[in-house]
Amino acid sequence: VEAFADSYPEGTVLFVRVNTQESMLNAQHLVSELNSLYSCLDKIVSSHTDTYNVETVGGEYVAASGVPRPCKLHAIAIGRLALHFQKTLDGCYWSSGVPVRVRMGIHSGPLVAGVTGEAIPRFRLFGDTVNTASRMKSQARDGCIVISSTTATMMQKQSTVRPFGYVDRNH
């Protein structure tokens, strides 16, 4: 398979970090439970128009909108997806009894998307938008979604959204 890539002027990326290190599960059980969790998230993605599961790596799940099919309401689509994830995972537990906790980050901007790899070709995203979404996730506390100011502005232009600032859903 020959590598190819396309540029997209706008898209939105969602990073989800799951608390795998706190799960207190051995590797075999963790992989099995992550498979179930990611299968659940995949079903949610498939129920949301214009969203796409990009990849999972360990305890990270990445989704996007606006790529590979352009979508004007990509920020809203990912915002709704993140809220659906949050609602679905609220009250879930690992088999060890430890609560499943997620941290999410969202950012919008230009993206490069393409297929890379020969042995196992995969669709991937590249660019500062991906890196910024990951940084937003790193700033989130358990149970929270951090949205960049760029994405928040897009959301406000696309729908009725009001900023809440920091909301702690765990207390």
Short mmCIF file of N, CA and C in Angstrom, two decimals:
data_model
loop_
_atom_site.label_atom_id
_atom_site.label_comp_id
_atom_site.label_asym_id
_atom_site.label_seq_id
_atom_site.Cartn_x
_atom_site.Cartn_y
_atom_site.Cartn_z
N VAL A 1 0.85 -1.17 0.00
CA VAL A 1 0.00 0.00 0.00
C VAL A 1 0.90 1.24 0.00
N GLU A 2 0.61 2.14 -0.90
CA GLU A 2 1.39 3.37 -0.98
C GLU A 2 0.80 4.42 -0.04
N ALA A 3 1.67 5.10 0.69
CA ALA A 3 1.23 6.14 1.63
C ALA A 3 0.61 7.30 0.86
N PHE A 4 -0.42 7.89 1.44
CA PHE A 4 -1.00 9.10 0.86
C PHE A 4 -1.53 9.97 1.98
N ALA A 5 -1.67 11.25 1.70
CA ALA A 5 -2.16 12.19 2.72
C ALA A 5 -2.94 13.30 2.04
N ASP A 6 -3.89 13.85 2.78
CA ASP A 6 -4.68 15.00 2.35
C ASP A 6 -4.65 16.05 3.44
N SER A 7 -4.74 17.30 3.04
CA SER A 7 -4.82 18.41 4.00
C SER A 7 -6.27 18.82 4.17
N TYR A 8 -6.63 19.15 5.39
CA TYR A 8 -7.98 19.60 5.72
C TYR A 8 -7.85 20.94 6.43
N PRO A 9 -8.52 21.98 5.93
CA PRO A 9 -8.38 23.30 6.55
C PRO A 9 -8.95 23.36 7.97
N GLU A 10 -9.96 22.52 8.26
CA GLU A 10 -10.57 22.51 9.59
C GLU A 10 -11.04 21.12 9.96
N GLY A 11 -10.81 20.78 11.20
CA GLY A 11 -11.31 19.54 11.78
C GLY A 11 -11.18 19.67 13.28
N THR A 12 -11.77 18.74 14.00
CA THR A 12 -11.69 18.74 15.46
C THR A 12 -11.27 17.37 15.94
N VAL A 13 -10.34 17.37 16.90
CA VAL A 13 -9.78 16.13 17.43
C VAL A 13 -10.12 16.02 18.91
N LEU A 14 -10.48 14.80 19.32
CA LEU A 14 -10.79 14.48 20.71
C LEU A 14 -9.81 13.42 21.19
N PHE A 15 -9.12 13.71 22.29
CA PHE A 15 -8.28 12.73 22.96
C PHE A 15 -8.99 12.32 24.25
N VAL A 16 -9.04 11.02 24.50
CA VAL A 16 -9.62 10.47 25.72
C VAL A 16 -8.55 9.63 26.41
N ARG A 17 -8.28 9.94 27.66
CA ARG A 17 -7.30 9.17 28.45
C ARG A 17 -8.06 8.41 29.52
N VAL A 18 -7.89 7.09 29.54
CA VAL A 18 -8.54 6.21 30.51
C VAL A 18 -7.53 5.86 31.60
N ASN A 19 -7.97 5.78 32.83
CA ASN A 19 -7.08 5.54 33.98
C ASN A 19 -6.63 4.07 34.09
N THR A 20 -5.97 3.59 33.07
CA THR A 20 -5.54 2.19 33.06
C THR A 20 -4.53 1.87 34.16
N GLN A 21 -3.65 2.80 34.47
CA GLN A 21 -2.62 2.53 35.47
C GLN A 21 -3.20 2.39 36.88
N GLU A 22 -4.36 2.98 37.10
CA GLU A 22 -5.00 2.89 38.42
C GLU A 22 -5.97 1.72 38.50
N SER A 23 -6.17 0.99 37.41
CA SER A 23 -7.19 -0.06 37.36
C SER A 23 -6.89 -1.26 38.25
N MET A 24 -5.62 -1.43 38.63
CA MET A 24 -5.19 -2.56 39.46
C MET A 24 -5.48 -3.91 38.79
N LEU A 25 -5.41 -3.95 37.47
CA LEU A 25 -5.64 -5.18 36.71
C LEU A 25 -4.33 -5.68 36.13
N ASN A 26 -4.20 -7.01 36.01
CA ASN A 26 -3.02 -7.52 35.32
C ASN A 26 -3.20 -7.25 33.82
N ALA A 27 -2.13 -7.40 33.07
CA ALA A 27 -2.14 -7.03 31.65
C ALA A 27 -3.24 -7.74 30.87
N GLN A 28 -3.42 -9.03 31.10
CA GLN A 28 -4.42 -9.80 30.35
C GLN A 28 -5.84 -9.28 30.62
N HIS A 29 -6.16 -9.04 31.88
CA HIS A 29 -7.49 -8.54 32.22
C HIS A 29 -7.68 -7.11 31.71
N LEU A 30 -6.62 -6.30 31.80
CA LEU A 30 -6.71 -4.91 31.34
C LEU A 30 -6.99 -4.86 29.85
N VAL A 31 -6.29 -5.65 29.06
CA VAL A 31 -6.52 -5.66 27.61
C VAL A 31 -7.94 -6.10 27.30
N SER A 32 -8.42 -7.11 28.00
CA SER A 32 -9.79 -7.58 27.78
C SER A 32 -10.81 -6.49 28.11
N GLU A 33 -10.61 -5.82 29.24
CA GLU A 33 -11.56 -4.78 29.64
C GLU A 33 -11.44 -3.54 28.76
N LEU A 34 -10.23 -3.19 28.32
CA LEU A 34 -10.07 -2.08 27.38
C LEU A 34 -10.77 -2.40 26.06
N ASN A 35 -10.68 -3.65 25.63
CA ASN A 35 -11.36 -4.05 24.41
C ASN A 35 -12.87 -3.82 24.54
N SER A 36 -13.43 -4.19 25.67
CA SER A 36 -14.87 -3.98 25.89
C SER A 36 -15.20 -2.48 25.94
N LEU A 37 -14.37 -1.72 26.66
CA LEU A 37 -14.60 -0.28 26.78
C LEU A 37 -14.50 0.40 25.41
N TYR A 38 -13.43 0.09 24.66
CA TYR A 38 -13.25 0.72 23.34
C TYR A 38 -14.33 0.27 22.35
N SER A 39 -14.80 -0.97 22.47
CA SER A 39 -15.90 -1.41 21.62
C SER A 39 -17.15 -0.59 21.90
N CYS A 40 -17.38 -0.30 23.17
CA CYS A 40 -18.51 0.55 23.56
C CYS A 40 -18.35 1.95 22.98
N LEU A 41 -17.15 2.53 23.10
CA LEU A 41 -16.91 3.87 22.54
C LEU A 41 -17.06 3.86 21.02
N ASP A 42 -16.60 2.78 20.37
CA ASP A 42 -16.75 2.67 18.92
C ASP A 42 -18.23 2.69 18.51
N LYS A 43 -19.07 2.02 19.27
CA LYS A 43 -20.51 2.02 18.98
C LYS A 43 -21.09 3.42 19.13
N ILE A 44 -20.62 4.14 20.14
CA ILE A 44 -21.09 5.52 20.33
C ILE A 44 -20.65 6.37 19.15
N VAL A 45 -19.39 6.23 18.73
CA VAL A 45 -18.90 7.00 17.57
C VAL A 45 -19.76 6.71 16.35
N SER A 46 -20.08 5.44 16.12
CA SER A 46 -20.86 5.09 14.93
C SER A 46 -22.28 5.65 14.99
N SER A 47 -22.75 6.01 16.18
CA SER A 47 -24.10 6.59 16.31
C SER A 47 -24.10 8.11 16.16
N HIS A 48 -22.92 8.71 16.07
CA HIS A 48 -22.80 10.17 15.91
C HIS A 48 -22.36 10.49 14.49
N THR A 49 -23.20 11.21 13.79
CA THR A 49 -22.90 11.60 12.42
C THR A 49 -21.61 12.41 12.36
N ASP A 50 -20.81 12.13 11.35
CA ASP A 50 -19.59 12.90 11.07
C ASP A 50 -18.50 12.77 12.13
N THR A 51 -18.48 11.67 12.89
CA THR A 51 -17.38 11.42 13.81
C THR A 51 -16.70 10.12 13.40
N TYR A 52 -15.43 10.00 13.74
CA TYR A 52 -14.63 8.87 13.29
C TYR A 52 -13.62 8.48 14.37
N ASN A 53 -13.51 7.18 14.66
CA ASN A 53 -12.48 6.70 15.57
C ASN A 53 -11.18 6.62 14.80
N VAL A 54 -10.20 7.40 15.22
CA VAL A 54 -8.92 7.43 14.52
C VAL A 54 -8.03 6.30 14.99
N GLU A 55 -7.84 6.17 16.32
CA GLU A 55 -6.98 5.11 16.82
C GLU A 55 -7.12 4.97 18.33
N THR A 56 -6.62 3.83 18.81
CA THR A 56 -6.47 3.60 20.24
C THR A 56 -5.04 3.15 20.46
N VAL A 57 -4.41 3.70 21.48
CA VAL A 57 -3.07 3.30 21.84
C VAL A 57 -3.03 3.21 23.36
N GLY A 58 -2.90 2.00 23.88
CA GLY A 58 -2.90 1.82 25.33
C GLY A 58 -4.17 2.39 25.93
N GLY A 59 -4.01 3.32 26.86
CA GLY A 59 -5.15 3.93 27.53
C GLY A 59 -5.65 5.19 26.85
N GLU A 60 -5.33 5.38 25.57
CA GLU A 60 -5.77 6.58 24.84
C GLU A 60 -6.66 6.20 23.66
N TYR A 61 -7.72 6.96 23.52
CA TYR A 61 -8.68 6.78 22.42
C TYR A 61 -8.76 8.12 21.71
N VAL A 62 -8.63 8.11 20.38
CA VAL A 62 -8.63 9.34 19.61
C VAL A 62 -9.75 9.29 18.58
N ALA A 63 -10.56 10.35 18.56
CA ALA A 63 -11.64 10.47 17.58
C ALA A 63 -11.54 11.84 16.91
N ALA A 64 -12.17 11.98 15.76
CA ALA A 64 -12.12 13.25 15.03
C ALA A 64 -13.38 13.46 14.24
N SER A 65 -13.57 14.70 13.83
CA SER A 65 -14.65 15.08 12.91
C SER A 65 -14.07 16.10 11.94
N GLY A 66 -14.57 16.07 10.72
CA GLY A 66 -14.06 16.96 9.68
C GLY A 66 -13.04 16.26 8.80
N VAL A 67 -12.62 15.08 9.20
CA VAL A 67 -11.73 14.21 8.43
C VAL A 67 -12.21 12.77 8.59
N PRO A 68 -12.11 11.90 7.66
CA PRO A 68 -11.70 12.15 6.28
C PRO A 68 -12.78 12.81 5.44
N ARG A 69 -13.98 12.97 6.01
CA ARG A 69 -15.05 13.65 5.28
C ARG A 69 -15.27 15.02 5.90
N PRO A 70 -15.05 16.10 5.13
CA PRO A 70 -15.26 17.44 5.68
C PRO A 70 -16.67 17.63 6.24
N CYS A 71 -16.75 18.40 7.31
CA CYS A 71 -18.02 18.63 8.01
C CYS A 71 -17.96 20.03 8.62
N LYS A 72 -18.94 20.86 8.33
CA LYS A 72 -18.94 22.23 8.86
C LYS A 72 -19.12 22.29 10.37
N LEU A 73 -19.86 21.35 10.93
CA LEU A 73 -20.16 21.36 12.36
C LEU A 73 -19.27 20.39 13.15
N HIS A 74 -18.00 20.27 12.73
CA HIS A 74 -17.08 19.32 13.35
C HIS A 74 -16.88 19.56 14.84
N ALA A 75 -16.79 20.80 15.27
CA ALA A 75 -16.57 21.09 16.69
C ALA A 75 -17.78 20.65 17.53
N ILE A 76 -18.97 20.94 17.04
CA ILE A 76 -20.18 20.52 17.74
C ILE A 76 -20.29 19.00 17.77
N ALA A 77 -19.98 18.36 16.64
CA ALA A 77 -20.06 16.89 16.57
C ALA A 77 -19.15 16.25 17.60
N ILE A 78 -17.93 16.75 17.74
CA ILE A 78 -16.99 16.18 18.72
C ILE A 78 -17.40 16.55 20.14
N GLY A 79 -17.91 17.75 20.34
CA GLY A 79 -18.39 18.13 21.68
C GLY A 79 -19.51 17.22 22.15
N ARG A 80 -20.45 16.94 21.26
CA ARG A 80 -21.56 16.01 21.61
C ARG A 80 -21.03 14.60 21.87
N LEU A 81 -20.07 14.18 21.06
CA LEU A 81 -19.48 12.86 21.25
C LEU A 81 -18.81 12.77 22.62
N ALA A 82 -18.03 13.77 22.98
CA ALA A 82 -17.35 13.78 24.28
C ALA A 82 -18.35 13.72 25.43
N LEU A 83 -19.42 14.49 25.32
CA LEU A 83 -20.44 14.46 26.38
C LEU A 83 -21.11 13.09 26.46
N HIS A 84 -21.33 12.45 25.32
CA HIS A 84 -21.92 11.10 25.31
C HIS A 84 -20.96 10.11 25.97
N PHE A 85 -19.67 10.21 25.66
CA PHE A 85 -18.67 9.36 26.31
C PHE A 85 -18.71 9.56 27.82
N GLN A 86 -18.72 10.82 28.23
CA GLN A 86 -18.70 11.16 29.65
C GLN A 86 -19.92 10.58 30.36
N LYS A 87 -21.08 10.75 29.76
CA LYS A 87 -22.33 10.25 30.36
C LYS A 87 -22.32 8.72 30.44
N THR A 88 -21.83 8.07 29.39
CA THR A 88 -21.80 6.61 29.34
C THR A 88 -20.85 6.02 30.37
N LEU A 89 -19.69 6.64 30.54
CA LEU A 89 -18.66 6.08 31.43
C LEU A 89 -18.83 6.48 32.88
N ASP A 90 -19.68 7.48 33.14
CA ASP A 90 -19.93 7.90 34.51
C ASP A 90 -20.57 6.73 35.28
N GLY A 91 -19.97 6.31 36.35
CA GLY A 91 -20.51 5.20 37.15
C GLY A 91 -20.01 3.83 36.71
N CYS A 92 -19.09 3.76 35.73
CA CYS A 92 -18.51 2.48 35.31
C CYS A 92 -17.31 2.15 36.18
N TYR A 93 -17.08 0.86 36.36
CA TYR A 93 -15.97 0.40 37.19
C TYR A 93 -15.19 -0.69 36.46
N TRP A 94 -13.87 -0.72 36.73
CA TRP A 94 -13.05 -1.85 36.30
C TRP A 94 -13.48 -3.05 37.14
N SER A 95 -13.19 -4.26 36.71
CA SER A 95 -13.58 -5.45 37.48
C SER A 95 -12.89 -5.49 38.85
N SER A 96 -11.83 -4.70 39.00
CA SER A 96 -11.13 -4.61 40.29
C SER A 96 -11.90 -3.76 41.30
N GLY A 97 -12.96 -3.10 40.85
CA GLY A 97 -13.74 -2.24 41.73
C GLY A 97 -13.32 -0.78 41.66
N VAL A 98 -12.25 -0.48 40.94
CA VAL A 98 -11.77 0.90 40.78
C VAL A 98 -12.65 1.60 39.74
N PRO A 99 -13.10 2.82 40.01
CA PRO A 99 -13.91 3.53 39.02
C PRO A 99 -13.13 3.80 37.73
N VAL A 100 -13.81 3.67 36.60
CA VAL A 100 -13.22 4.08 35.32
C VAL A 100 -13.27 5.61 35.29
N ARG A 101 -12.12 6.23 35.09
CA ARG A 101 -12.06 7.69 35.01
C ARG A 101 -11.43 8.08 33.69
N VAL A 102 -11.97 9.12 33.09
CA VAL A 102 -11.42 9.60 31.83
C VAL A 102 -11.13 11.09 31.92
N ARG A 103 -10.15 11.51 31.13
CA ARG A 103 -9.80 12.91 30.94
C ARG A 103 -9.86 13.14 29.44
N MET A 104 -10.50 14.23 29.03
CA MET A 104 -10.65 14.48 27.60
C MET A 104 -10.16 15.86 27.22
N GLY A 105 -9.63 15.96 26.01
CA GLY A 105 -9.18 17.23 25.46
C GLY A 105 -9.64 17.37 24.03
N ILE A 106 -10.06 18.58 23.66
CA ILE A 106 -10.58 18.85 22.31
C ILE A 106 -9.91 20.11 21.76
N HIS A 107 -9.50 20.02 20.50
CA HIS A 107 -8.98 21.19 19.79
C HIS A 107 -9.36 21.10 18.33
N SER A 108 -9.54 22.26 17.71
CA SER A 108 -9.92 22.36 16.30
C SER A 108 -8.87 23.14 15.53
N GLY A 109 -8.71 22.78 14.26
CA GLY A 109 -7.77 23.50 13.40
C GLY A 109 -7.44 22.67 12.18
N PRO A 110 -6.43 23.11 11.44
CA PRO A 110 -6.04 22.38 10.22
C PRO A 110 -5.41 21.03 10.56
N LEU A 111 -5.64 20.06 9.70
CA LEU A 111 -5.12 18.71 9.90
C LEU A 111 -4.57 18.15 8.61
N VAL A 112 -3.62 17.26 8.74
CA VAL A 112 -3.20 16.41 7.64
C VAL A 112 -3.60 15.01 8.05
N ALA A 113 -4.26 14.31 7.15
CA ALA A 113 -4.71 12.95 7.43
C ALA A 113 -4.28 12.06 6.28
N GLY A 114 -3.88 10.85 6.63
CA GLY A 114 -3.46 9.94 5.58
C GLY A 114 -3.22 8.55 6.08
N VAL A 115 -2.89 7.66 5.16
CA VAL A 115 -2.61 6.27 5.47
C VAL A 115 -1.10 6.07 5.41
N THR A 116 -0.56 5.47 6.47
CA THR A 116 0.87 5.18 6.53
C THR A 116 1.07 3.74 6.97
N GLY A 117 2.22 3.20 6.62
CA GLY A 117 2.58 1.85 7.03
C GLY A 117 2.39 0.85 5.91
N GLU A 118 3.31 -0.11 5.84
CA GLU A 118 3.21 -1.14 4.81
C GLU A 118 2.62 -2.43 5.36
N ALA A 119 3.14 -2.91 6.47
CA ALA A 119 2.67 -4.18 7.01
C ALA A 119 1.22 -4.07 7.50
N ILE A 120 0.94 -2.99 8.21
CA ILE A 120 -0.43 -2.75 8.70
C ILE A 120 -0.76 -1.29 8.41
N PRO A 121 -1.27 -0.99 7.21
CA PRO A 121 -1.61 0.41 6.88
C PRO A 121 -2.67 0.94 7.83
N ARG A 122 -2.47 2.19 8.29
CA ARG A 122 -3.44 2.80 9.21
C ARG A 122 -3.69 4.25 8.85
N PHE A 123 -4.93 4.66 9.05
CA PHE A 123 -5.32 6.06 8.87
C PHE A 123 -4.83 6.82 10.09
N ARG A 124 -4.12 7.91 9.86
CA ARG A 124 -3.54 8.69 10.96
C ARG A 124 -3.76 10.18 10.73
N LEU A 125 -3.70 10.94 11.83
CA LEU A 125 -3.78 12.40 11.79
C LEU A 125 -2.44 12.99 12.18
N PHE A 126 -2.11 14.13 11.56
CA PHE A 126 -0.85 14.80 11.83
C PHE A 126 -1.09 16.30 11.97
N GLY A 127 -0.20 16.96 12.72
CA GLY A 127 -0.20 18.41 12.79
C GLY A 127 -0.38 18.96 14.19
N ASP A 128 -0.27 20.27 14.28
CA ASP A 128 -0.37 20.96 15.57
C ASP A 128 -1.74 20.78 16.23
N THR A 129 -2.78 20.61 15.42
CA THR A 129 -4.13 20.42 15.99
C THR A 129 -4.17 19.15 16.84
N VAL A 130 -3.53 18.09 16.36
CA VAL A 130 -3.48 16.83 17.11
C VAL A 130 -2.69 17.03 18.40
N ASN A 131 -1.54 17.68 18.29
CA ASN A 131 -0.70 17.91 19.47
C ASN A 131 -1.41 18.77 20.51
N THR A 132 -2.14 19.78 20.06
CA THR A 132 -2.85 20.66 20.99
C THR A 132 -3.99 19.93 21.67
N ALA A 133 -4.72 19.10 20.94
CA ALA A 133 -5.81 18.31 21.55
C ALA A 133 -5.24 17.40 22.64
N SER A 134 -4.07 16.81 22.37
CA SER A 134 -3.43 15.96 23.37
C SER A 134 -3.03 16.78 24.61
N ARG A 135 -2.53 17.99 24.39
CA ARG A 135 -2.18 18.86 25.53
C ARG A 135 -3.43 19.26 26.33
N MET A 136 -4.54 19.49 25.64
CA MET A 136 -5.79 19.82 26.34
C MET A 136 -6.18 18.66 27.26
N LYS A 137 -6.06 17.44 26.75
CA LYS A 137 -6.36 16.26 27.54
C LYS A 137 -5.45 16.17 28.76
N SER A 138 -4.18 16.49 28.58
CA SER A 138 -3.22 16.43 29.68
C SER A 138 -3.54 17.44 30.78
N GLN A 139 -4.22 18.53 30.43
CA GLN A 139 -4.60 19.54 31.42
C GLN A 139 -5.88 19.20 32.15
N ALA A 140 -6.63 18.22 31.64
CA ALA A 140 -7.93 17.87 32.24
C ALA A 140 -7.74 17.10 33.53
N ARG A 141 -8.68 17.30 34.43
CA ARG A 141 -8.75 16.49 35.63
C ARG A 141 -9.68 15.33 35.35
N ASP A 142 -9.63 14.31 36.21
CA ASP A 142 -10.51 13.15 36.04
C ASP A 142 -11.96 13.59 35.89
N GLY A 143 -12.63 13.03 34.90
CA GLY A 143 -14.04 13.32 34.67
C GLY A 143 -14.32 14.60 33.92
N CYS A 144 -13.26 15.28 33.46
CA CYS A 144 -13.44 16.60 32.83
C CYS A 144 -13.04 16.60 31.36
N ILE A 145 -13.60 17.55 30.64
CA ILE A 145 -13.29 17.79 29.24
C ILE A 145 -12.70 19.19 29.15
N VAL A 146 -11.48 19.31 28.61
CA VAL A 146 -10.88 20.62 28.41
C VAL A 146 -10.96 20.93 26.91
N ILE A 147 -11.53 22.08 26.62
CA ILE A 147 -11.74 22.52 25.24
C ILE A 147 -10.90 23.76 25.01
N SER A 148 -10.15 23.77 23.90
CA SER A 148 -9.32 24.94 23.60
C SER A 148 -10.21 26.14 23.30
N SER A 149 -9.65 27.32 23.44
CA SER A 149 -10.42 28.54 23.13
C SER A 149 -10.81 28.58 21.66
N THR A 150 -9.98 28.03 20.79
CA THR A 150 -10.32 27.97 19.36
C THR A 150 -11.58 27.16 19.14
N THR A 151 -11.65 25.99 19.77
CA THR A 151 -12.82 25.12 19.63
C THR A 151 -14.04 25.76 20.28
N ALA A 152 -13.86 26.37 21.44
CA ALA A 152 -14.98 27.01 22.13
C ALA A 152 -15.58 28.12 21.26
N THR A 153 -14.73 28.89 20.60
CA THR A 153 -15.22 29.95 19.70
C THR A 153 -15.99 29.36 18.54
N MET A 154 -15.48 28.27 17.95
CA MET A 154 -16.19 27.61 16.85
C MET A 154 -17.55 27.10 17.33
N MET A 155 -17.57 26.49 18.49
CA MET A 155 -18.83 25.96 19.03
C MET A 155 -19.85 27.07 19.24
N GLN A 156 -19.39 28.21 19.74
CA GLN A 156 -20.29 29.33 19.98
C GLN A 156 -20.86 29.88 18.68
N LYS A 157 -20.10 29.79 17.60
CA LYS A 157 -20.58 30.25 16.30
C LYS A 157 -21.53 29.24 15.66
N GLN A 158 -21.40 27.97 16.04
CA GLN A 158 -22.17 26.90 15.41
C GLN A 158 -23.43 26.52 16.18
N SER A 159 -23.52 26.91 17.44
CA SER A 159 -24.63 26.47 18.27
C SER A 159 -24.74 27.40 19.47
N THR A 160 -25.75 27.19 20.27
CA THR A 160 -25.89 27.94 21.50
C THR A 160 -25.05 27.26 22.57
N VAL A 161 -23.92 27.86 22.89
CA VAL A 161 -23.00 27.31 23.88
C VAL A 161 -22.63 28.45 24.81
N ARG A 162 -22.63 28.17 26.09
CA ARG A 162 -22.15 29.19 27.02
C ARG A 162 -21.01 28.61 27.82
N PRO A 163 -19.97 29.41 28.03
CA PRO A 163 -18.81 28.89 28.76
C PRO A 163 -19.14 28.68 30.23
N PHE A 164 -18.68 27.56 30.76
CA PHE A 164 -18.89 27.26 32.17
C PHE A 164 -17.64 27.49 32.99
N GLY A 165 -16.48 27.58 32.34
CA GLY A 165 -15.24 27.58 33.09
C GLY A 165 -14.98 26.17 33.55
N TYR A 166 -14.44 26.03 34.75
CA TYR A 166 -14.12 24.71 35.28
C TYR A 166 -15.33 24.15 36.00
N VAL A 167 -15.71 22.94 35.65
CA VAL A 167 -16.79 22.24 36.33
C VAL A 167 -16.25 20.92 36.83
N ASP A 168 -16.27 20.68 38.12
CA ASP A 168 -15.80 19.44 38.72
C ASP A 168 -16.99 18.51 38.88
N ARG A 169 -17.10 17.49 38.03
CA ARG A 169 -18.23 16.57 38.09
C ARG A 169 -18.06 15.50 39.16
N ASN A 170 -16.86 15.44 39.78
CA ASN A 170 -16.62 14.38 40.77
C ASN A 170 -17.04 14.77 42.18
N HIS A 171 -17.34 16.03 42.40
CA HIS A 171 -17.70 16.46 43.77
C HIS A 171 -19.02 17.17 43.77
#
